[in-house]
Amino acid sequence: MASIKDVAKLAGVGVGTVSRVINNNQSVSEATREKVKWAIEQLDYVPNEVARNFKKQSSQLVGMMIPTIAHPYFSKLVFYVESELYKHGYKLLICNSETEKEKELQYIEMLKMNQVAGIIVISYHDFYNKIKIDFPVITIDRYISSEIPHVTADNYMGGTLATEALIKGGCKKLGYLGGGSLIQTSVTKRKEAFIDIAKKHNIPYVTMEEIVPLHQEYKLARKFLDHYPEVDGVFTSTDMFAAALIKELILRGRRVPEDVQVIGFDGIQDNDLFHPYLSTIEQPVEQIAQTSVQLLLESIMHKNVPKENILNVRYRKGETSLF
């Protein structure tokens, strides 16, 4: 792989001149600039972005920390964030934390060393007060403090729409199934809305919420049905929980939606060729990504940005509910 010294030698200039051309310094003459560009093309030289960041004391790199890239919702979110950043000349570093607190702290330190311009974070741990962060931070689905902007879907409205749909579909005993968290996140509002609407309509309800490792929703779904076999309408905190629950219901000979109606949350099932097509609350994933990037870029430019950014959701009826 060619180095900056190789480029300088081929172009017949000094290393400093090559660096100035790469950084678009206007002090270099047009003739010299063309020689350097020619040498870069001939050698297929790729500048070391991190090294350039250290020298310039600035960065076109943005970090994004997510629980897992393997989850359809997070992977879709990363896709839109990267696409939006690229439009503005920024590149994305993805940190796959696997919800491990120590791993998150290590990633934050790594991002600091790489002098990123800012970070977008989805975290279920209280990392912010554990480490000094001196660059802009935007959180998704998590309120950290009154100083940190956060972006979230309207989780309470989503829980309201889902619960009302189950009641309108004729459900007589409702259930809520979801993953727990060590800290308060916006996701908890889904459960709050479920309880409020069930109480408002005097409908009996049960809830089960436990912290489970990623991709192990099925175990909790089985436990839920073991404890509450009589429920006929279930709102789950994610589409993955809904899919796990439906699988277990079918294995037990229960029909969906005739015997039990199920509504998820996220809207990750894009293709209606898959069966059953899930009834769910759709999050505006692309809008969440675009809003997060916009807020981060404005924060990088030291602009004041709104701290609370709540985006609308919608109920999408599929084949797993009657209303």
PDB file of C-alpha atoms in Angstrom:
ATOM      1  CA  MET A   1       0.000   0.000   0.000  1.00  0.00           C
ATOM      2  CA  ALA A   2       1.374   3.381  -1.051  1.00  0.00           C
ATOM      3  CA  SER A   3       2.351   5.944   1.593  1.00  0.00           C
ATOM      4  CA  ILE A   4       2.292   9.723   1.538  1.00  0.00           C
ATOM      5  CA  LYS A   5       6.093   9.609   1.096  1.00  0.00           C
ATOM      6  CA  ASP A   6       5.641   7.539  -2.079  1.00  0.00           C
ATOM      7  CA  VAL A   7       3.224  10.151  -3.429  1.00  0.00           C
ATOM      8  CA  ALA A   8       5.650  12.979  -2.625  1.00  0.00           C
ATOM      9  CA  LYS A   9       8.546  11.164  -4.344  1.00  0.00           C
ATOM     10  CA  LEU A  10       6.574  10.467  -7.527  1.00  0.00           C
ATOM     11  CA  ALA A  11       5.244  14.015  -7.704  1.00  0.00           C
ATOM     12  CA  GLY A  12       8.658  15.518  -6.980  1.00  0.00           C
ATOM     13  CA  VAL A  13       7.439  17.531  -4.000  1.00  0.00           C
ATOM     14  CA  GLY A  14       7.713  17.423  -0.225  1.00  0.00           C
ATOM     15  CA  VAL A  15       5.446  15.459   2.101  1.00  0.00           C
ATOM     16  CA  GLY A  16       4.070  18.727   3.476  1.00  0.00           C
ATOM     17  CA  THR A  17       2.950  19.775   0.004  1.00  0.00           C
ATOM     18  CA  VAL A  18       1.097  16.488  -0.492  1.00  0.00           C
ATOM     19  CA  SER A  19      -0.587  16.966   2.873  1.00  0.00           C
ATOM     20  CA  ARG A  20      -1.674  20.482   1.926  1.00  0.00           C
ATOM     21  CA  VAL A  21      -3.192  19.216  -1.343  1.00  0.00           C
ATOM     22  CA  ILE A  22      -5.057  16.440   0.473  1.00  0.00           C
ATOM     23  CA  ASN A  23      -6.424  18.967   2.963  1.00  0.00           C
ATOM     24  CA  ASN A  24      -7.365  21.358   0.148  1.00  0.00           C
ATOM     25  CA  ASN A  25      -5.020  24.098   1.320  1.00  0.00           C
ATOM     26  CA  GLN A  26      -5.266  26.950  -1.150  1.00  0.00           C
ATOM     27  CA  SER A  27      -1.587  27.935  -0.754  1.00  0.00           C
ATOM     28  CA  VAL A  28      -0.521  25.235  -3.258  1.00  0.00           C
ATOM     29  CA  SER A  29      -0.220  26.324  -6.888  1.00  0.00           C
ATOM     30  CA  GLU A  30      -2.521  24.740  -9.450  1.00  0.00           C
ATOM     31  CA  ALA A  31       0.377  23.136 -11.331  1.00  0.00           C
ATOM     32  CA  THR A  32       1.742  21.503  -8.173  1.00  0.00           C
ATOM     33  CA  ARG A  33      -1.748  20.461  -7.128  1.00  0.00           C
ATOM     34  CA  GLU A  34      -2.249  18.664 -10.456  1.00  0.00           C
ATOM     35  CA  LYS A  35       1.099  16.826 -10.101  1.00  0.00           C
ATOM     36  CA  VAL A  36       0.155  15.612  -6.642  1.00  0.00           C
ATOM     37  CA  LYS A  37      -3.314  14.519  -7.776  1.00  0.00           C
ATOM     38  CA  TRP A  38      -1.741  12.637 -10.658  1.00  0.00           C
ATOM     39  CA  ALA A  39       0.662  10.846  -8.308  1.00  0.00           C
ATOM     40  CA  ILE A  40      -2.213   9.939  -5.956  1.00  0.00           C
ATOM     41  CA  GLU A  41      -4.144   8.402  -8.849  1.00  0.00           C
ATOM     42  CA  GLN A  42      -1.122   6.523 -10.160  1.00  0.00           C
ATOM     43  CA  LEU A  43      -0.384   4.983  -6.778  1.00  0.00           C
ATOM     44  CA  ASP A  44      -4.029   4.551  -5.789  1.00  0.00           C
ATOM     45  CA  TYR A  45      -3.141   6.267  -2.516  1.00  0.00           C
ATOM     46  CA  VAL A  46      -5.773   6.417   0.240  1.00  0.00           C
ATOM     47  CA  PRO A  47      -5.112   9.084   2.914  1.00  0.00           C
ATOM     48  CA  ASN A  48      -5.082   7.951   6.528  1.00  0.00           C
ATOM     49  CA  GLU A  49      -8.281   9.597   7.744  1.00  0.00           C
ATOM     50  CA  VAL A  50      -7.504   9.163  11.423  1.00  0.00           C
ATOM     51  CA  ALA A  51      -4.022  10.627  11.119  1.00  0.00           C
ATOM     52  CA  ARG A  52      -5.438  13.596   9.228  1.00  0.00           C
ATOM     53  CA  ASN A  53      -7.948  14.142  12.013  1.00  0.00           C
ATOM     54  CA  PHE A  54      -5.189  14.350  14.620  1.00  0.00           C
ATOM     55  CA  LYS A  55      -3.235  16.873  12.594  1.00  0.00           C
ATOM     56  CA  LYS A  56      -6.228  19.029  11.741  1.00  0.00           C
ATOM     57  CA  GLN A  57      -7.707  18.755  15.232  1.00  0.00           C
ATOM     58  CA  SER A  58     -11.052  18.183  13.514  1.00  0.00           C
ATOM     59  CA  SER A  59     -12.876  15.237  12.051  1.00  0.00           C
ATOM     60  CA  GLN A  60     -15.290  14.114   9.381  1.00  0.00           C
ATOM     61  CA  LEU A  61     -15.910  10.935  11.359  1.00  0.00           C
ATOM     62  CA  VAL A  62     -19.036  10.240  13.398  1.00  0.00           C
ATOM     63  CA  GLY A  63     -19.458   7.332  15.783  1.00  0.00           C
ATOM     64  CA  MET A  64     -22.683   5.406  16.283  1.00  0.00           C
ATOM     65  CA  MET A  65     -23.124   2.983  19.169  1.00  0.00           C
ATOM     66  CA  ILE A  66     -25.900   0.404  18.900  1.00  0.00           C
ATOM     67  CA  PRO A  67     -26.795  -2.738  20.880  1.00  0.00           C
ATOM     68  CA  THR A  68     -26.369  -5.014  17.833  1.00  0.00           C
ATOM     69  CA  ILE A  69     -26.102  -4.701  14.086  1.00  0.00           C
ATOM     70  CA  ALA A  70     -27.786  -8.114  13.774  1.00  0.00           C
ATOM     71  CA  HIS A  71     -31.210  -6.774  14.804  1.00  0.00           C
ATOM     72  CA  PRO A  72     -33.303  -5.680  11.777  1.00  0.00           C
ATOM     73  CA  TYR A  73     -34.395  -2.415  13.407  1.00  0.00           C
ATOM     74  CA  PHE A  74     -30.873  -1.319  14.342  1.00  0.00           C
ATOM     75  CA  SER A  75     -29.389  -2.367  10.996  1.00  0.00           C
ATOM     76  CA  LYS A  76     -32.029  -0.352   9.149  1.00  0.00           C
ATOM     77  CA  LEU A  77     -31.378   2.640  11.400  1.00  0.00           C
ATOM     78  CA  VAL A  78     -27.618   2.436  10.763  1.00  0.00           C
ATOM     79  CA  PHE A  79     -28.267   2.265   7.012  1.00  0.00           C
ATOM     80  CA  TYR A  80     -30.211   5.527   7.037  1.00  0.00           C
ATOM     81  CA  VAL A  81     -27.791   7.275   9.410  1.00  0.00           C
ATOM     82  CA  GLU A  82     -24.793   6.373   7.232  1.00  0.00           C
ATOM     83  CA  SER A  83     -26.617   7.474   4.089  1.00  0.00           C
ATOM     84  CA  GLU A  84     -27.555  10.830   5.598  1.00  0.00           C
ATOM     85  CA  LEU A  85     -24.070  11.489   6.990  1.00  0.00           C
ATOM     86  CA  TYR A  86     -22.456  10.670   3.650  1.00  0.00           C
ATOM     87  CA  LYS A  87     -24.561  13.353   1.958  1.00  0.00           C
ATOM     88  CA  HIS A  88     -22.902  15.879   4.269  1.00  0.00           C
ATOM     89  CA  GLY A  89     -19.349  14.623   3.790  1.00  0.00           C
ATOM     90  CA  TYR A  90     -19.117  12.554   6.983  1.00  0.00           C
ATOM     91  CA  LYS A  91     -18.190   8.892   7.442  1.00  0.00           C
ATOM     92  CA  LEU A  92     -19.593   6.532  10.061  1.00  0.00           C
ATOM     93  CA  LEU A  93     -17.829   4.339  12.625  1.00  0.00           C
ATOM     94  CA  ILE A  94     -20.198   1.637  13.939  1.00  0.00           C
ATOM     95  CA  CYS A  95     -19.752   0.360  17.495  1.00  0.00           C
ATOM     96  CA  ASN A  96     -21.580  -2.916  18.173  1.00  0.00           C
ATOM     97  CA  SER A  97     -21.889  -2.935  21.982  1.00  0.00           C
ATOM     98  CA  GLU A  98     -23.976  -6.107  22.478  1.00  0.00           C
ATOM     99  CA  THR A  99     -25.531  -4.153  25.387  1.00  0.00           C
ATOM    100  CA  GLU A 100     -22.347  -4.693  27.447  1.00  0.00           C
ATOM    101  CA  LYS A 101     -21.584  -1.712  29.665  1.00  0.00           C
ATOM    102  CA  GLU A 102     -17.819  -2.216  29.733  1.00  0.00           C
ATOM    103  CA  LYS A 103     -17.741  -2.561  25.968  1.00  0.00           C
ATOM    104  CA  GLU A 104     -19.645   0.716  25.603  1.00  0.00           C
ATOM    105  CA  LEU A 105     -17.128   2.538  27.807  1.00  0.00           C
ATOM    106  CA  GLN A 106     -14.238   1.126  25.774  1.00  0.00           C
ATOM    107  CA  TYR A 107     -15.886   2.224  22.559  1.00  0.00           C
ATOM    108  CA  ILE A 108     -16.375   5.744  23.902  1.00  0.00           C
ATOM    109  CA  GLU A 109     -12.665   5.914  24.703  1.00  0.00           C
ATOM    110  CA  MET A 110     -11.822   4.653  21.221  1.00  0.00           C
ATOM    111  CA  LEU A 111     -14.040   7.286  19.614  1.00  0.00           C
ATOM    112  CA  LYS A 112     -12.361   9.987  21.712  1.00  0.00           C
ATOM    113  CA  MET A 113      -8.924   8.812  20.577  1.00  0.00           C
ATOM    114  CA  ASN A 114     -10.069   8.943  16.949  1.00  0.00           C
ATOM    115  CA  GLN A 115     -11.302  12.497  17.507  1.00  0.00           C
ATOM    116  CA  VAL A 116     -14.761  11.906  16.096  1.00  0.00           C
ATOM    117  CA  ALA A 117     -16.866  14.975  15.469  1.00  0.00           C
ATOM    118  CA  GLY A 118     -19.713  13.517  17.540  1.00  0.00           C
ATOM    119  CA  ILE A 119     -21.651  10.352  18.328  1.00  0.00           C
ATOM    120  CA  ILE A 120     -25.176   8.979  18.021  1.00  0.00           C
ATOM    121  CA  VAL A 121     -25.971   6.551  20.818  1.00  0.00           C
ATOM    122  CA  ILE A 122     -28.502   3.847  21.620  1.00  0.00           C
ATOM    123  CA  SER A 123     -27.578   2.565  25.061  1.00  0.00           C
ATOM    124  CA  TYR A 124     -29.355   0.860  27.942  1.00  0.00           C
ATOM    125  CA  HIS A 125     -26.639   1.706  30.467  1.00  0.00           C
ATOM    126  CA  ASP A 126     -25.807   4.818  32.452  1.00  0.00           C
ATOM    127  CA  PHE A 127     -22.491   5.451  30.693  1.00  0.00           C
ATOM    128  CA  TYR A 128     -22.668   9.211  30.299  1.00  0.00           C
ATOM    129  CA  ASN A 129     -21.655  10.162  33.840  1.00  0.00           C
ATOM    130  CA  LYS A 130     -18.904   7.533  33.938  1.00  0.00           C
ATOM    131  CA  ILE A 131     -16.626   9.133  31.387  1.00  0.00           C
ATOM    132  CA  LYS A 132     -15.748  12.645  30.210  1.00  0.00           C
ATOM    133  CA  ILE A 133     -17.156  13.316  26.728  1.00  0.00           C
ATOM    134  CA  ASP A 134     -16.074  16.502  24.986  1.00  0.00           C
ATOM    135  CA  PHE A 135     -17.928  16.184  21.687  1.00  0.00           C
ATOM    136  CA  PRO A 136     -21.617  16.430  20.702  1.00  0.00           C
ATOM    137  CA  VAL A 137     -23.846  13.498  21.649  1.00  0.00           C
ATOM    138  CA  ILE A 138     -27.311  12.630  20.313  1.00  0.00           C
ATOM    139  CA  THR A 139     -29.250   9.788  21.904  1.00  0.00           C
ATOM    140  CA  ILE A 140     -32.044   7.695  20.415  1.00  0.00           C
ATOM    141  CA  ASP A 141     -34.805   6.280  22.654  1.00  0.00           C
ATOM    142  CA  ARG A 142     -32.953   7.459  25.752  1.00  0.00           C
ATOM    143  CA  TYR A 143     -33.175  10.582  27.875  1.00  0.00           C
ATOM    144  CA  ILE A 144     -29.820  11.292  29.554  1.00  0.00           C
ATOM    145  CA  SER A 145     -30.108  14.852  30.774  1.00  0.00           C
ATOM    146  CA  SER A 146     -31.683  18.180  29.920  1.00  0.00           C
ATOM    147  CA  GLU A 147     -28.471  19.097  28.080  1.00  0.00           C
ATOM    148  CA  ILE A 148     -28.335  16.144  25.684  1.00  0.00           C
ATOM    149  CA  PRO A 149     -30.675  16.127  22.644  1.00  0.00           C
ATOM    150  CA  HIS A 150     -32.599  12.916  22.168  1.00  0.00           C
ATOM    151  CA  VAL A 151     -34.731  11.552  19.348  1.00  0.00           C
ATOM    152  CA  THR A 152     -37.512   9.046  19.825  1.00  0.00           C
ATOM    153  CA  ALA A 153     -40.692   7.778  18.285  1.00  0.00           C
ATOM    154  CA  ASP A 154     -43.901   8.571  20.156  1.00  0.00           C
ATOM    155  CA  ASN A 155     -43.807   5.394  22.214  1.00  0.00           C
ATOM    156  CA  TYR A 156     -46.778   6.325  24.374  1.00  0.00           C
ATOM    157  CA  MET A 157     -48.938   6.950  21.315  1.00  0.00           C
ATOM    158  CA  GLY A 158     -47.752   3.649  19.861  1.00  0.00           C
ATOM    159  CA  GLY A 159     -48.791   1.784  23.000  1.00  0.00           C
ATOM    160  CA  THR A 160     -52.128   3.584  22.938  1.00  0.00           C
ATOM    161  CA  LEU A 161     -52.838   2.704  19.291  1.00  0.00           C
ATOM    162  CA  ALA A 162     -51.880  -0.942  19.783  1.00  0.00           C
ATOM    163  CA  THR A 163     -53.956  -1.444  22.923  1.00  0.00           C
ATOM    164  CA  GLU A 164     -56.991   0.282  21.455  1.00  0.00           C
ATOM    165  CA  ALA A 165     -56.740  -1.897  18.350  1.00  0.00           C
ATOM    166  CA  LEU A 166     -56.768  -5.044  20.496  1.00  0.00           C
ATOM    167  CA  ILE A 167     -59.811  -3.815  22.410  1.00  0.00           C
ATOM    168  CA  LYS A 168     -61.651  -2.876  19.191  1.00  0.00           C
ATOM    169  CA  GLY A 169     -60.799  -6.334  17.897  1.00  0.00           C
ATOM    170  CA  GLY A 170     -62.820  -7.830  20.746  1.00  0.00           C
ATOM    171  CA  CYS A 171     -60.072  -8.930  23.135  1.00  0.00           C
ATOM    172  CA  LYS A 172     -61.307  -9.594  26.681  1.00  0.00           C
ATOM    173  CA  LYS A 173     -58.020 -10.257  28.511  1.00  0.00           C
ATOM    174  CA  LEU A 174     -54.948  -8.328  27.477  1.00  0.00           C
ATOM    175  CA  GLY A 175     -51.264  -9.025  27.920  1.00  0.00           C
ATOM    176  CA  TYR A 176     -48.072  -7.038  27.541  1.00  0.00           C
ATOM    177  CA  LEU A 177     -44.773  -8.808  26.815  1.00  0.00           C
ATOM    178  CA  GLY A 178     -41.441  -7.002  26.635  1.00  0.00           C
ATOM    179  CA  GLY A 179     -37.786  -6.821  27.523  1.00  0.00           C
ATOM    180  CA  GLY A 180     -36.785  -4.951  30.647  1.00  0.00           C
ATOM    181  CA  SER A 181     -34.025  -2.391  31.161  1.00  0.00           C
ATOM    182  CA  LEU A 182     -31.768  -1.340  34.014  1.00  0.00           C
ATOM    183  CA  ILE A 183     -32.548   2.304  33.327  1.00  0.00           C
ATOM    184  CA  GLN A 184     -35.516   4.408  32.265  1.00  0.00           C
ATOM    185  CA  THR A 185     -35.812   4.633  28.469  1.00  0.00           C
ATOM    186  CA  SER A 186     -38.466   5.956  26.114  1.00  0.00           C
ATOM    187  CA  VAL A 187     -39.459   2.359  25.370  1.00  0.00           C
ATOM    188  CA  THR A 188     -41.013   2.031  28.832  1.00  0.00           C
ATOM    189  CA  LYS A 189     -43.771   4.388  27.685  1.00  0.00           C
ATOM    190  CA  ARG A 190     -45.143   1.575  25.500  1.00  0.00           C
ATOM    191  CA  LYS A 191     -45.999  -0.393  28.610  1.00  0.00           C
ATOM    192  CA  GLU A 192     -47.291   2.701  30.441  1.00  0.00           C
ATOM    193  CA  ALA A 193     -49.739   3.421  27.618  1.00  0.00           C
ATOM    194  CA  PHE A 194     -50.864  -0.222  27.536  1.00  0.00           C
ATOM    195  CA  ILE A 195     -51.730  -0.143  31.240  1.00  0.00           C
ATOM    196  CA  ASP A 196     -53.448   3.253  31.029  1.00  0.00           C
ATOM    197  CA  ILE A 197     -55.684   2.241  28.115  1.00  0.00           C
ATOM    198  CA  ALA A 198     -56.548  -1.145  29.628  1.00  0.00           C
ATOM    199  CA  LYS A 199     -57.572   0.573  32.864  1.00  0.00           C
ATOM    200  CA  LYS A 200     -59.512   3.227  30.977  1.00  0.00           C
ATOM    201  CA  HIS A 201     -61.665   0.542  29.323  1.00  0.00           C
ATOM    202  CA  ASN A 202     -61.824  -1.689  32.436  1.00  0.00           C
ATOM    203  CA  ILE A 203     -60.191  -4.572  30.575  1.00  0.00           C
ATOM    204  CA  PRO A 204     -58.304  -7.158  32.677  1.00  0.00           C
ATOM    205  CA  TYR A 205     -54.608  -7.265  31.830  1.00  0.00           C
ATOM    206  CA  VAL A 206     -51.302  -8.893  32.741  1.00  0.00           C
ATOM    207  CA  THR A 207     -47.727  -7.864  32.037  1.00  0.00           C
ATOM    208  CA  MET A 208     -44.400  -9.659  31.816  1.00  0.00           C
ATOM    209  CA  GLU A 209     -41.176  -7.729  31.412  1.00  0.00           C
ATOM    210  CA  GLU A 210     -37.718  -9.178  31.937  1.00  0.00           C
ATOM    211  CA  ILE A 211     -34.180  -8.361  30.861  1.00  0.00           C
ATOM    212  CA  VAL A 212     -33.288 -10.973  28.263  1.00  0.00           C
ATOM    213  CA  PRO A 213     -30.160 -11.342  26.100  1.00  0.00           C
ATOM    214  CA  LEU A 214     -30.442 -10.334  22.458  1.00  0.00           C
ATOM    215  CA  HIS A 215     -32.111 -12.915  20.217  1.00  0.00           C
ATOM    216  CA  GLN A 216     -33.536 -14.861  23.176  1.00  0.00           C
ATOM    217  CA  GLU A 217     -37.068 -13.472  23.051  1.00  0.00           C
ATOM    218  CA  TYR A 218     -38.463 -16.957  22.507  1.00  0.00           C
ATOM    219  CA  LYS A 219     -37.685 -18.106  26.054  1.00  0.00           C
ATOM    220  CA  LEU A 220     -39.685 -15.257  27.554  1.00  0.00           C
ATOM    221  CA  ALA A 221     -42.536 -15.829  25.092  1.00  0.00           C
ATOM    222  CA  ARG A 222     -42.861 -19.439  26.300  1.00  0.00           C
ATOM    223  CA  LYS A 223     -42.750 -18.326  29.919  1.00  0.00           C
ATOM    224  CA  PHE A 224     -45.427 -15.730  29.248  1.00  0.00           C
ATOM    225  CA  LEU A 225     -47.836 -18.295  27.756  1.00  0.00           C
ATOM    226  CA  ASP A 226     -47.084 -20.778  30.552  1.00  0.00           C
ATOM    227  CA  HIS A 227     -48.151 -18.159  33.086  1.00  0.00           C
ATOM    228  CA  TYR A 228     -50.994 -16.537  31.153  1.00  0.00           C
ATOM    229  CA  PRO A 229     -52.566 -19.040  28.738  1.00  0.00           C
ATOM    230  CA  GLU A 230     -55.940 -17.254  28.990  1.00  0.00           C
ATOM    231  CA  VAL A 231     -54.921 -13.983  27.295  1.00  0.00           C
ATOM    232  CA  ASP A 232     -56.552 -13.341  23.925  1.00  0.00           C
ATOM    233  CA  GLY A 233     -54.757 -10.130  22.942  1.00  0.00           C
ATOM    234  CA  VAL A 234     -51.057  -9.325  23.375  1.00  0.00           C
ATOM    235  CA  PHE A 235     -49.080  -6.159  22.727  1.00  0.00           C
ATOM    236  CA  THR A 236     -45.339  -6.786  22.598  1.00  0.00           C
ATOM    237  CA  SER A 237     -42.590  -4.199  23.032  1.00  0.00           C
ATOM    238  CA  THR A 238     -40.895  -5.240  19.776  1.00  0.00           C
ATOM    239  CA  ASP A 239     -41.690  -7.128  16.586  1.00  0.00           C
ATOM    240  CA  MET A 240     -39.123  -9.764  17.573  1.00  0.00           C
ATOM    241  CA  PHE A 241     -41.119 -10.550  20.719  1.00  0.00           C
ATOM    242  CA  ALA A 242     -44.278 -10.673  18.614  1.00  0.00           C
ATOM    243  CA  ALA A 243     -42.700 -13.147  16.171  1.00  0.00           C
ATOM    244  CA  ALA A 244     -41.463 -15.339  19.038  1.00  0.00           C
ATOM    245  CA  LEU A 245     -44.893 -15.294  20.671  1.00  0.00           C
ATOM    246  CA  ILE A 246     -46.687 -16.199  17.438  1.00  0.00           C
ATOM    247  CA  LYS A 247     -44.331 -19.112  16.865  1.00  0.00           C
ATOM    248  CA  GLU A 248     -45.048 -20.497  20.341  1.00  0.00           C
ATOM    249  CA  LEU A 249     -48.806 -19.969  19.962  1.00  0.00           C
ATOM    250  CA  ILE A 250     -48.821 -21.981  16.733  1.00  0.00           C
ATOM    251  CA  LEU A 251     -46.799 -24.766  18.378  1.00  0.00           C
ATOM    252  CA  ARG A 252     -49.469 -24.914  21.103  1.00  0.00           C
ATOM    253  CA  GLY A 253     -52.275 -25.187  18.576  1.00  0.00           C
ATOM    254  CA  ARG A 254     -53.526 -21.641  19.083  1.00  0.00           C
ATOM    255  CA  ARG A 255     -54.727 -19.693  16.050  1.00  0.00           C
ATOM    256  CA  VAL A 256     -53.574 -16.150  15.328  1.00  0.00           C
ATOM    257  CA  PRO A 257     -55.621 -13.924  15.252  1.00  0.00           C
ATOM    258  CA  GLU A 258     -58.748 -16.083  15.816  1.00  0.00           C
ATOM    259  CA  ASP A 259     -57.730 -17.280  19.289  1.00  0.00           C
ATOM    260  CA  VAL A 260     -55.060 -14.744  20.204  1.00  0.00           C
ATOM    261  CA  GLN A 261     -54.392 -11.384  18.558  1.00  0.00           C
ATOM    262  CA  VAL A 262     -50.832 -10.059  18.546  1.00  0.00           C
ATOM    263  CA  ILE A 263     -49.512  -6.563  17.817  1.00  0.00           C
ATOM    264  CA  GLY A 264     -45.814  -5.738  17.806  1.00  0.00           C
ATOM    265  CA  PHE A 265     -43.758  -2.550  17.746  1.00  0.00           C
ATOM    266  CA  ASP A 266     -41.066  -1.365  15.266  1.00  0.00           C
ATOM    267  CA  GLY A 267     -42.331  -2.180  11.764  1.00  0.00           C
ATOM    268  CA  ILE A 268     -39.284  -4.213  10.716  1.00  0.00           C
ATOM    269  CA  GLN A 269     -41.252  -6.650   8.527  1.00  0.00           C
ATOM    270  CA  ASP A 270     -41.105  -4.866   5.172  1.00  0.00           C
ATOM    271  CA  ASN A 271     -42.254  -7.682   2.900  1.00  0.00           C
ATOM    272  CA  ASP A 272     -45.880  -8.830   3.111  1.00  0.00           C
ATOM    273  CA  LEU A 273     -44.961 -12.090   1.328  1.00  0.00           C
ATOM    274  CA  PHE A 274     -43.870 -13.440   4.721  1.00  0.00           C
ATOM    275  CA  HIS A 275     -46.679 -15.080   6.664  1.00  0.00           C
ATOM    276  CA  PRO A 276     -48.247 -14.070   8.894  1.00  0.00           C
ATOM    277  CA  TYR A 277     -47.827 -10.384   8.063  1.00  0.00           C
ATOM    278  CA  LEU A 278     -47.482  -8.797  11.472  1.00  0.00           C
ATOM    279  CA  SER A 279     -49.779  -6.118  12.838  1.00  0.00           C
ATOM    280  CA  THR A 280     -47.457  -3.549  14.372  1.00  0.00           C
ATOM    281  CA  ILE A 281     -46.697   0.018  15.352  1.00  0.00           C
ATOM    282  CA  GLU A 282     -44.378   1.387  12.681  1.00  0.00           C
ATOM    283  CA  GLN A 283     -41.543   3.612  13.798  1.00  0.00           C
ATOM    284  CA  PRO A 284     -40.420   6.266  11.279  1.00  0.00           C
ATOM    285  CA  VAL A 285     -36.915   4.782  11.085  1.00  0.00           C
ATOM    286  CA  GLU A 286     -35.678   6.937   8.217  1.00  0.00           C
ATOM    287  CA  GLN A 287     -36.980  10.098   9.881  1.00  0.00           C
ATOM    288  CA  ILE A 288     -35.382   9.120  13.205  1.00  0.00           C
ATOM    289  CA  ALA A 289     -32.047   8.697  11.427  1.00  0.00           C
ATOM    290  CA  GLN A 290     -32.319  11.950   9.474  1.00  0.00           C
ATOM    291  CA  THR A 291     -33.360  13.932  12.548  1.00  0.00           C
ATOM    292  CA  SER A 292     -30.508  12.482  14.615  1.00  0.00           C
ATOM    293  CA  VAL A 293     -27.947  13.377  11.944  1.00  0.00           C
ATOM    294  CA  GLN A 294     -29.383  16.876  11.498  1.00  0.00           C
ATOM    295  CA  LEU A 295     -29.235  17.556  15.236  1.00  0.00           C
ATOM    296  CA  LEU A 296     -25.697  16.200  15.477  1.00  0.00           C
ATOM    297  CA  LEU A 297     -24.395  18.300  12.575  1.00  0.00           C
ATOM    298  CA  GLU A 298     -25.995  21.420  13.996  1.00  0.00           C
ATOM    299  CA  SER A 299     -24.476  20.632  17.396  1.00  0.00           C
ATOM    300  CA  ILE A 300     -21.059  20.211  15.763  1.00  0.00           C
ATOM    301  CA  MET A 301     -21.481  23.725  14.351  1.00  0.00           C
ATOM    302  CA  HIS A 302     -22.307  24.927  17.903  1.00  0.00           C
ATOM    303  CA  LYS A 303     -25.928  25.704  17.099  1.00  0.00           C
ATOM    304  CA  ASN A 304     -28.692  25.414  19.674  1.00  0.00           C
ATOM    305  CA  VAL A 305     -30.920  22.434  18.908  1.00  0.00           C
ATOM    306  CA  PRO A 306     -34.185  21.202  20.494  1.00  0.00           C
ATOM    307  CA  LYS A 307     -33.462  18.702  23.234  1.00  0.00           C
ATOM    308  CA  GLU A 308     -36.673  16.660  22.957  1.00  0.00           C
ATOM    309  CA  ASN A 309     -37.608  15.366  19.507  1.00  0.00           C
ATOM    310  CA  ILE A 310     -40.627  13.041  19.424  1.00  0.00           C
ATOM    311  CA  LEU A 311     -41.701  11.671  16.037  1.00  0.00           C
ATOM    312  CA  ASN A 312     -45.095  10.264  15.039  1.00  0.00           C
ATOM    313  CA  VAL A 313     -45.831   6.559  14.714  1.00  0.00           C
ATOM    314  CA  ARG A 314     -48.649   4.746  12.930  1.00  0.00           C
ATOM    315  CA  TYR A 315     -50.563   1.510  13.403  1.00  0.00           C
ATOM    316  CA  ARG A 316     -50.221  -0.942  10.519  1.00  0.00           C
ATOM    317  CA  LYS A 317     -52.816  -3.705  10.527  1.00  0.00           C
ATOM    318  CA  GLY A 318     -51.501  -7.043   9.343  1.00  0.00           C
ATOM    319  CA  GLU A 319     -52.759 -10.593   9.639  1.00  0.00           C
ATOM    320  CA  THR A 320     -52.262 -11.014  13.389  1.00  0.00           C
ATOM    321  CA  SER A 321     -55.098  -8.781  14.632  1.00  0.00           C
ATOM    322  CA  LEU A 322     -58.778  -8.378  13.771  1.00  0.00           C
ATOM    323  CA  PHE A 323     -59.003  -4.582  13.829  1.00  0.00           C
TER     324      PHE A 323
END
